[in-house]
PDB file of C-alpha atoms and ligand atoms in Angstrom:
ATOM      1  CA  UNK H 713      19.465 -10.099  67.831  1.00 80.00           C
ATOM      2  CA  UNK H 714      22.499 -10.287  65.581  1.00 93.00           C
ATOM      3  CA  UNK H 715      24.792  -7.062  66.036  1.00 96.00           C
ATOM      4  CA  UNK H 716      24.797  -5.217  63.119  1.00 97.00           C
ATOM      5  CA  UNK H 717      27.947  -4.206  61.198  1.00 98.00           C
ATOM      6  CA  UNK H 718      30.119  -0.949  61.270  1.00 98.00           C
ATOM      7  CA  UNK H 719      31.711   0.909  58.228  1.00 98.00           C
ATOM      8  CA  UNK H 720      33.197   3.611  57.866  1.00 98.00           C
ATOM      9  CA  UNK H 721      34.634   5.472  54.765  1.00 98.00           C
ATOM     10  CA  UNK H 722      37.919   7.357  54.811  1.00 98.00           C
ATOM     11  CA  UNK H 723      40.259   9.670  52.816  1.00 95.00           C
ATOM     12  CA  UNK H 724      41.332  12.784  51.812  1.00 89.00           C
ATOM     13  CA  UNK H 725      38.873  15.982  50.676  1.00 87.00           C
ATOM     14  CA  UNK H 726      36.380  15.940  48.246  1.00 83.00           C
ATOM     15  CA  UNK H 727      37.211  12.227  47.461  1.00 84.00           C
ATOM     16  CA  UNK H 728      33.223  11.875  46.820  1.00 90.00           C
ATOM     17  CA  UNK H 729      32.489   9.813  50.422  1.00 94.00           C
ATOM     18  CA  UNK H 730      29.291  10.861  51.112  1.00 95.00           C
ATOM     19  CA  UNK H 731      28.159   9.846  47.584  1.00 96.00           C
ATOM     20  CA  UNK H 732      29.477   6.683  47.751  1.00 97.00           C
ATOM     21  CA  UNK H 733      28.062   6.396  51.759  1.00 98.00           C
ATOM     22  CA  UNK H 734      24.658   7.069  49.664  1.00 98.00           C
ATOM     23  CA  UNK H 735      25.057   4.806  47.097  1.00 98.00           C
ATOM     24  CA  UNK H 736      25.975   1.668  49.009  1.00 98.00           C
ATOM     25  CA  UNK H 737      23.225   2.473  51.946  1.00 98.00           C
ATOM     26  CA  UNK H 738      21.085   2.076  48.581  1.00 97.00           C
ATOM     27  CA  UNK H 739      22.644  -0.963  48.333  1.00 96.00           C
ATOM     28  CA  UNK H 740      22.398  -2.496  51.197  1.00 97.00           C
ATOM     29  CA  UNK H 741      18.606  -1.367  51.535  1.00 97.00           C
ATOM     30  CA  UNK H 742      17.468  -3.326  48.822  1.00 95.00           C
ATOM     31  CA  UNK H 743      19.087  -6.345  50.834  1.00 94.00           C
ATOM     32  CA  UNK H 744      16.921  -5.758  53.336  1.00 95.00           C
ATOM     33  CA  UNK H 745      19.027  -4.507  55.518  1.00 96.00           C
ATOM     34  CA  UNK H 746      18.369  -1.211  58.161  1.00 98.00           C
ATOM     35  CA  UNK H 747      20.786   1.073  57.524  1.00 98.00           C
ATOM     36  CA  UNK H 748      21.810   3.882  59.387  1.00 98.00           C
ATOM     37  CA  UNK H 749      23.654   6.600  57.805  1.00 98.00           C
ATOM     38  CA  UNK H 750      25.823   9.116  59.637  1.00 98.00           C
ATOM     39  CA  UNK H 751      29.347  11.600  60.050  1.00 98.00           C
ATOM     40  CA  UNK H 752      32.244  12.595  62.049  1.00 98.00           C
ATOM     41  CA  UNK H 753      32.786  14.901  63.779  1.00 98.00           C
ATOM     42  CA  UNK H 754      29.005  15.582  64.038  1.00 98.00           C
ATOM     43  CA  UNK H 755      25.877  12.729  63.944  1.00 98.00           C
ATOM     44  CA  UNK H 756      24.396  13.587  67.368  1.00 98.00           C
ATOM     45  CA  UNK H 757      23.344  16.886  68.768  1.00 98.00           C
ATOM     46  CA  UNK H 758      26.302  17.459  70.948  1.00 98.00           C
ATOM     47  CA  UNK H 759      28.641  15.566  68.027  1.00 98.00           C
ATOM     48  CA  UNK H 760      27.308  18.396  65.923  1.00 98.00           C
ATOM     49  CA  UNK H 761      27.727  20.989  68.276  1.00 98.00           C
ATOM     50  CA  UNK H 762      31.651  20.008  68.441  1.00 98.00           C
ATOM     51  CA  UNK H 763      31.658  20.239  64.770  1.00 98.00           C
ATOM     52  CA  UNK H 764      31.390  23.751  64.687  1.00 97.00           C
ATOM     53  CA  UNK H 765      33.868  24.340  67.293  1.00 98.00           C
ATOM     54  CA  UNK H 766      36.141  22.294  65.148  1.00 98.00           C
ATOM     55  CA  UNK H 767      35.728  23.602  61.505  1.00 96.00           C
ATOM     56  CA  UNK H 768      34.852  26.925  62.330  1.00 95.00           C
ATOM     57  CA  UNK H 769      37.368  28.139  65.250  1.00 96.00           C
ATOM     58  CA  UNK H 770      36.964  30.766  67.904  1.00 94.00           C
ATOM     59  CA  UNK H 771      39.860  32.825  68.276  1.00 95.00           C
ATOM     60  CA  UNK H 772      43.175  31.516  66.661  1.00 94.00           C
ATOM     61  CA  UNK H 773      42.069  28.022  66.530  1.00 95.00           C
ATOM     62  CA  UNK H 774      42.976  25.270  68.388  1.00 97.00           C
ATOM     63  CA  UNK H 775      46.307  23.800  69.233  1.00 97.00           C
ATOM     64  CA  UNK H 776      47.040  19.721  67.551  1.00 97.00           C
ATOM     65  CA  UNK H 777      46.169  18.542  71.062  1.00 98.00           C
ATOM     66  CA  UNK H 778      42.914  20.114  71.614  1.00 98.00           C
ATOM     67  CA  UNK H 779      42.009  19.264  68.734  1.00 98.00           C
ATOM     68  CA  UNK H 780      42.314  16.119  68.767  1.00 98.00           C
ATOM     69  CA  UNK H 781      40.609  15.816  72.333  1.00 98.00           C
ATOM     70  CA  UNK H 782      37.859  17.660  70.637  1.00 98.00           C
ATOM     71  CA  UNK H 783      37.322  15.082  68.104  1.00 98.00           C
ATOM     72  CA  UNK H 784      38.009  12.251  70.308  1.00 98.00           C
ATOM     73  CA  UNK H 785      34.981  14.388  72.838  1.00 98.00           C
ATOM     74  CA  UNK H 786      32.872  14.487  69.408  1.00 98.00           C
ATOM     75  CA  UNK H 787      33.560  11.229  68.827  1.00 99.00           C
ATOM     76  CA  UNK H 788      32.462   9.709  72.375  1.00 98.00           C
ATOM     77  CA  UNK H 789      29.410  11.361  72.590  1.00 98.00           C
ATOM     78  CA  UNK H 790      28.341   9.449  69.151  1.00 98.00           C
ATOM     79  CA  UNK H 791      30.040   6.590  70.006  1.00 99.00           C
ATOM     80  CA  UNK H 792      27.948   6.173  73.357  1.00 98.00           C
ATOM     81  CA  UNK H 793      24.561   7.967  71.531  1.00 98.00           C
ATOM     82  CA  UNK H 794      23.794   6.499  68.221  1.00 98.00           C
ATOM     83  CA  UNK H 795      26.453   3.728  67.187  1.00 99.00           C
ATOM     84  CA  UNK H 796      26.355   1.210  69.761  1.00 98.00           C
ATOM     85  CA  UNK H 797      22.747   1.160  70.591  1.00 98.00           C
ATOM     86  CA  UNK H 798      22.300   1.084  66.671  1.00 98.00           C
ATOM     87  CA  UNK H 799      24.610  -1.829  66.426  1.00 98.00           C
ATOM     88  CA  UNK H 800      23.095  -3.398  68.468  1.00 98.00           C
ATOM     89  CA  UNK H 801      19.555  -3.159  67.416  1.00 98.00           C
ATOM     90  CA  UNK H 802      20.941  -5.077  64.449  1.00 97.00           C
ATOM     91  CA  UNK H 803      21.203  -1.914  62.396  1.00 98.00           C
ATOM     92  CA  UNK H 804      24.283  -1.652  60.095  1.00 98.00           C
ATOM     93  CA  UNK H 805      25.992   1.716  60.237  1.00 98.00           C
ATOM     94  CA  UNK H 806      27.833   3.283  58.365  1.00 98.00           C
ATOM     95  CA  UNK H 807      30.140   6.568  58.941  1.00 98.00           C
ATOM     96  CA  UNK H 808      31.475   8.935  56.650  1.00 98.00           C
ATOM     97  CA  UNK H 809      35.102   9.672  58.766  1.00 98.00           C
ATOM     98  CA  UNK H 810      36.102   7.832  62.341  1.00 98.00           C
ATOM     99  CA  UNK H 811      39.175   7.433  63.992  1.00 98.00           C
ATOM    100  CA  UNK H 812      41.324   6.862  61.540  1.00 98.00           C
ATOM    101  CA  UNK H 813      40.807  10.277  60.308  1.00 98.00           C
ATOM    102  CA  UNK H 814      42.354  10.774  63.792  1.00 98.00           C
ATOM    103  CA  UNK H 815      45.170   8.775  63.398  1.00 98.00           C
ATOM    104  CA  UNK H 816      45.641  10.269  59.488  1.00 98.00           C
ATOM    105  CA  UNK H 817      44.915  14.308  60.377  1.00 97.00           C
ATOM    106  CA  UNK H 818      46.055  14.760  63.947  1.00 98.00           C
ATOM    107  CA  UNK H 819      48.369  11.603  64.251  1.00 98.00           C
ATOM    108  CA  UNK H 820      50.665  10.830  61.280  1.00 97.00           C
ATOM    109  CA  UNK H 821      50.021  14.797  59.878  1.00 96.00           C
ATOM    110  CA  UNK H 822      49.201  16.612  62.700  1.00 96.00           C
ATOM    111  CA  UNK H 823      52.472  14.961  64.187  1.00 94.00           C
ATOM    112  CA  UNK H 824      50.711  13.449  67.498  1.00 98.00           C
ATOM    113  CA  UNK H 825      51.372  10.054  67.856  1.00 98.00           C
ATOM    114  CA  UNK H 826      49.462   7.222  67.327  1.00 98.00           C
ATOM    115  CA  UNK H 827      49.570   5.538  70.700  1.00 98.00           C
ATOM    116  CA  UNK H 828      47.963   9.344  71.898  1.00 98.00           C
ATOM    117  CA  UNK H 829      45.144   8.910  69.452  1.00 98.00           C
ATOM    118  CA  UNK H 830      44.560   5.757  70.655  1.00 98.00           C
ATOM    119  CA  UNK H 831      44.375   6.043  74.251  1.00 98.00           C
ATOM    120  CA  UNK H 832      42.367   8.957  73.586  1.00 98.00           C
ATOM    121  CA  UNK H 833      39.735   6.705  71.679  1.00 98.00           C
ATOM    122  CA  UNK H 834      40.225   4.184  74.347  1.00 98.00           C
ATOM    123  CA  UNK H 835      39.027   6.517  77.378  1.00 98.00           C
ATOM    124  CA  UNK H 836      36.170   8.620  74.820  1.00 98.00           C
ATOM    125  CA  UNK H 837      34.786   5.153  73.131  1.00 98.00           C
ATOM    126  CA  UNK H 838      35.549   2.015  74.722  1.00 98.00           C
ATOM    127  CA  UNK H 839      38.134   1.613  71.521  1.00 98.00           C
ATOM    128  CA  UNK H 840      35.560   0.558  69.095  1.00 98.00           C
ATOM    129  CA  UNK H 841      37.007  -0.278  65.959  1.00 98.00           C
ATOM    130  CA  UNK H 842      34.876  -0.465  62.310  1.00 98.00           C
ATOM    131  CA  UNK H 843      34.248  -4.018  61.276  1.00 98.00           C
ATOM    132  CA  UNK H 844      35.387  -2.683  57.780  1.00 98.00           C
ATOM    133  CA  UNK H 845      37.130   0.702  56.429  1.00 98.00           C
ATOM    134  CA  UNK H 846      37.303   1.705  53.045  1.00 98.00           C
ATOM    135  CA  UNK H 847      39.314   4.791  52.201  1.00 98.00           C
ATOM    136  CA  UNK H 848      39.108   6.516  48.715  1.00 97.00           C
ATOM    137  CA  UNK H 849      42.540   7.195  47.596  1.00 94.00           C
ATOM    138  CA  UNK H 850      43.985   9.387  44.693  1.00 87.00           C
ATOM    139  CA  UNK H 851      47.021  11.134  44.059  1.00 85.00           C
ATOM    140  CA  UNK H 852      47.740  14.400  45.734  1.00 81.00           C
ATOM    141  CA  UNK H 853      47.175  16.202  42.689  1.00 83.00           C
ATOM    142  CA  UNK H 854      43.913  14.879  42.394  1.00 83.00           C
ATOM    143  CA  UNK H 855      43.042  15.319  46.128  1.00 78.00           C
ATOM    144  CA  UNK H 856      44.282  19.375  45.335  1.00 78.00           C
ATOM    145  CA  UNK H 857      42.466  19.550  42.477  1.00 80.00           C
ATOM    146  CA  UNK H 858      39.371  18.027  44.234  1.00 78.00           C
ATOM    147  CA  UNK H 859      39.687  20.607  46.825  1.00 74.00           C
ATOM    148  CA  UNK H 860      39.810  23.651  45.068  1.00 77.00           C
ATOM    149  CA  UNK H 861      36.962  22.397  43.412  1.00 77.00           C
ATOM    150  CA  UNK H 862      34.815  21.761  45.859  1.00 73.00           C
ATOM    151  CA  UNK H 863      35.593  24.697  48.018  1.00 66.00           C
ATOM    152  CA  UNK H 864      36.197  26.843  45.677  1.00 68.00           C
ATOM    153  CA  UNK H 865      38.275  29.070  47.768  1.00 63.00           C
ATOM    154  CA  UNK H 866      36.423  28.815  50.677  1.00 71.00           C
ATOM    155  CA  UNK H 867      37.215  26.534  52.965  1.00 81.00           C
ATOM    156  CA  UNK H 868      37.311  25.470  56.792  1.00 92.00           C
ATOM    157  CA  UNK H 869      40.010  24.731  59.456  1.00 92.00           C
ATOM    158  CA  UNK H 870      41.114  21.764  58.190  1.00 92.00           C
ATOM    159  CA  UNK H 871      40.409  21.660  54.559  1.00 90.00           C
ATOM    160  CA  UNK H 872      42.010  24.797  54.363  1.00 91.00           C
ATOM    161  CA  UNK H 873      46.004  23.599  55.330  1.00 92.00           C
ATOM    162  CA  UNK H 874      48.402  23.708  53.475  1.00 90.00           C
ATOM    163  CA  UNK H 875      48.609  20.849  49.720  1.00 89.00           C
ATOM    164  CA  UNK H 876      51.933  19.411  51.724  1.00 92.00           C
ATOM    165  CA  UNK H 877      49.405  18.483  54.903  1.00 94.00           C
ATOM    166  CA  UNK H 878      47.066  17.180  52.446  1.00 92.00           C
ATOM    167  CA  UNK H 879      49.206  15.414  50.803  1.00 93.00           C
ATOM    168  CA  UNK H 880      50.374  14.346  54.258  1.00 95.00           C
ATOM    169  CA  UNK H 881      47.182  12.867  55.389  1.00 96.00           C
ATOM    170  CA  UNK H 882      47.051  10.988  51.634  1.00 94.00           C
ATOM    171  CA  UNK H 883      49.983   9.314  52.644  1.00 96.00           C
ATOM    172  CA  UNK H 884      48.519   8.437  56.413  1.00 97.00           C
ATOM    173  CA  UNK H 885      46.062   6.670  54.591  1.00 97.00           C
ATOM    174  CA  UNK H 886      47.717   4.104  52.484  1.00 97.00           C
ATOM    175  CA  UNK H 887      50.400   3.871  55.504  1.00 97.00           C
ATOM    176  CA  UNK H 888      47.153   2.939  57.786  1.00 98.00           C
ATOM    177  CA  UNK H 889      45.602   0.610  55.167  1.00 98.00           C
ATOM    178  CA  UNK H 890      48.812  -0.975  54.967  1.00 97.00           C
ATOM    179  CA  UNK H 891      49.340  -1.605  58.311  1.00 97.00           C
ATOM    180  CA  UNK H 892      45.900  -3.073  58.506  1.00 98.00           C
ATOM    181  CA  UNK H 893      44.902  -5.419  55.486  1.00 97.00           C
ATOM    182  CA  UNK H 894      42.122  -7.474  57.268  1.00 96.00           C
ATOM    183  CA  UNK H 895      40.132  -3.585  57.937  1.00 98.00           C
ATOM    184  CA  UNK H 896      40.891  -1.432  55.803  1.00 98.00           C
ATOM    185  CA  UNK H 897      40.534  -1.484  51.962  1.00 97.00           C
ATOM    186  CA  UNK H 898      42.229   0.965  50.187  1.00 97.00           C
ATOM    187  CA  UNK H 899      40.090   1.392  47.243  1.00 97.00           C
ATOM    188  CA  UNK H 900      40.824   3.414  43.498  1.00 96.00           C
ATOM    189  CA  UNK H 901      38.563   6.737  44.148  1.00 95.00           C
ATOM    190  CA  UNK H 902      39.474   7.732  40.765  1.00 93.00           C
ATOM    191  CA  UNK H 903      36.730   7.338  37.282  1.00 94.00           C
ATOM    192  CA  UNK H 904      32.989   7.783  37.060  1.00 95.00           C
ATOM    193  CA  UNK H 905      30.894   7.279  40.654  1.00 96.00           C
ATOM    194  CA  UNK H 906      29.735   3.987  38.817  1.00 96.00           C
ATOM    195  CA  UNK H 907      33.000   2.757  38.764  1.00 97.00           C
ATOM    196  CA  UNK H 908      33.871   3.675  42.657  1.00 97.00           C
ATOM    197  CA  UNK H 909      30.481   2.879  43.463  1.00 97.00           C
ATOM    198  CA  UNK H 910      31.200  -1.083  41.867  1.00 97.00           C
ATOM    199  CA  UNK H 911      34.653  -1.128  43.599  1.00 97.00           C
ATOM    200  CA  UNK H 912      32.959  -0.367  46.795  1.00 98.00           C
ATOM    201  CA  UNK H 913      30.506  -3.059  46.251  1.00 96.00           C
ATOM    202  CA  UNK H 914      33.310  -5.281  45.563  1.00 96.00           C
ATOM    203  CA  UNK H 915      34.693  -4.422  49.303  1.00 97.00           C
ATOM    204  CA  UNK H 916      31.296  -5.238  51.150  1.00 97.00           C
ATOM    205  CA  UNK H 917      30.846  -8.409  49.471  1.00 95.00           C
ATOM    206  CA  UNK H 918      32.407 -10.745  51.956  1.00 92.00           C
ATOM    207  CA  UNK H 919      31.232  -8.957  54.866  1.00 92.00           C
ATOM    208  CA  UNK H 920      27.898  -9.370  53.430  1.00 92.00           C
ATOM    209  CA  UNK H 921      28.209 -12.928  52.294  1.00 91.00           C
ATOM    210  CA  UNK H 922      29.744 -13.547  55.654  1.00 87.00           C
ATOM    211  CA  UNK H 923      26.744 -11.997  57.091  1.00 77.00           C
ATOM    212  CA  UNK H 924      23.893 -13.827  55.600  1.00 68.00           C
TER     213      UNK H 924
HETATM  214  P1  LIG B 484      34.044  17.549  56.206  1.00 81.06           P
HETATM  215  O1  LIG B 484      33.502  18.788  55.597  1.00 81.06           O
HETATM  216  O2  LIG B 484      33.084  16.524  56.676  1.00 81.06           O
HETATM  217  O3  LIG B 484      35.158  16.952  55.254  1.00 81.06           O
HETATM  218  P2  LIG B 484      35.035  15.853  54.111  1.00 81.06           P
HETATM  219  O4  LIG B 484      33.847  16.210  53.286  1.00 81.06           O
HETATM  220  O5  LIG B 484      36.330  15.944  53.379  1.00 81.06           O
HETATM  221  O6  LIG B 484      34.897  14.536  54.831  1.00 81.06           O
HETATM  222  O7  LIG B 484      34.970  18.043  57.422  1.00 81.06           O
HETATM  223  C1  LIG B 484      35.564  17.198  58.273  1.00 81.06           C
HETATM  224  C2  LIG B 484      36.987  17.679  58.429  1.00 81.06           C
HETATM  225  O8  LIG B 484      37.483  17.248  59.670  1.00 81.06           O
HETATM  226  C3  LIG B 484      37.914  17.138  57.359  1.00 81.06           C
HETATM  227  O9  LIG B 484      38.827  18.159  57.006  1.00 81.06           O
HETATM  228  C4  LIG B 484      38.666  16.058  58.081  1.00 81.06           C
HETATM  229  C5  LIG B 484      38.702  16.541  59.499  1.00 81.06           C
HETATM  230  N1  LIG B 484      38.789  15.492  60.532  1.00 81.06           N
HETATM  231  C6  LIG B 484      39.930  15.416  61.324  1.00 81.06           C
HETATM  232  O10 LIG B 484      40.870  16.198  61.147  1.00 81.06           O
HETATM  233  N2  LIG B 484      39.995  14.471  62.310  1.00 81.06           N
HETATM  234  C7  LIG B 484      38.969  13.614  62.564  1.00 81.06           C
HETATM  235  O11 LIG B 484      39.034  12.772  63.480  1.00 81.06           O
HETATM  236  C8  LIG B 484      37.780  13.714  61.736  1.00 81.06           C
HETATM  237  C9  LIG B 484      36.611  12.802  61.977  1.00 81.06           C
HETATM  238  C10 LIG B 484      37.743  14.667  60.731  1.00 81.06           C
END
């Protein structure tokens, strides 16, 4: 059985993800390939569970680190639960948000350091890295504008800080695809969800060719 391949989709709020997640998992479909489609922090019971705990905070939330064990727990748990074993039934999977969010929210913006999010991802999930990331980038003012948007207001833990952590985490992004050419694909999230959807398609293609 051939072990399936792992992608995951970054970048900052309301960049449109989970419609391009959709779209592609459409995609790949009609190639005959089993797709399984899934989130962070959540995609298991117990990732879900965290999830809460995470966006919606008892008390006066949680501190950088515990949050970041927190997702790194979340993480773990669907790590261990659904990714591998999907993997490697052959299944492709692909995530909306993995550890790079890490690295972007609670690392680089959330002023942890890397190395820390790392070991943390080595203990919680054996250090699995994507096969392929794409992260949808715009400019800050687009990611604001985005945001208020989409929330209209109302907003959780995270998506509620401030535009300068925001515009923080948009620059963790590029800094991570950067530092990472052969993974991660930084691609234009801006124009029509046709036009993302084609530059998206454009990313997968040699990971598919090289698949088949
Ligand atoms: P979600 O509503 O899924 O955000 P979005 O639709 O923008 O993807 O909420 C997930 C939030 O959690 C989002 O603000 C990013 C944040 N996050 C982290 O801070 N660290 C992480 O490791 C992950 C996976 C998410």
């Amino acid at each position: 059985m051939k072990r399936g391949s792992f992608i995951t989709f970054e970048g900052g709020e309301g960049m449109g993800k989970s419609t391009q997640i959709r779209l592609l998992a459409q995609t790949l479909e009609e190639r005959g390939i089993d797709v399984v489609v899934t989130r962070e922090p959540g995609g298991t019971p117990g990732g879900e569970a965290i999830r809460e705990l995470l966006l919606q905070p008892p008390g006066e939330g949680w501190t950088i680190e515990a949050e970041a064990l927190l997702f790194a727990a979340a993480r773990a748990d669907h790590v261990a639960r659904l990714i591998v074993p999907a993997l490697e039934s052959g299944r492709w999977v692909l995530c909306d948000r993995f550890v790079d969010s890490s690295r972007a929210y609670q690392g680089i913006a959330g002023e942890m350091t890397d190395d820390a999010i790392k070991t943390l991802h080595g203990i919680g999930s054996g250090g699995l890295m994507p096969d392929l990331t794409l992260v949808l980038d715009a400019s800050d003012a687009e990611v604001t504008a985005r945001l208020a948007r989409r929330d209209g207001g109302v907003s959780d833990a995270i998506g509620g800080r401030t535009a300068a952590f925001h515009a923080s985490v948009n620059a963790a992004f590029q800094q991570i695809a950067a530092s990472d050419p052969d993974r991660v694909r930084l691609i234009d999230g801006t124009g029509s969800i046709e036009e993302v959807r084609a530059r998206v398609a454009d990313s997968v293609a040699n990971l598919l060719a090289s698949r088949s």
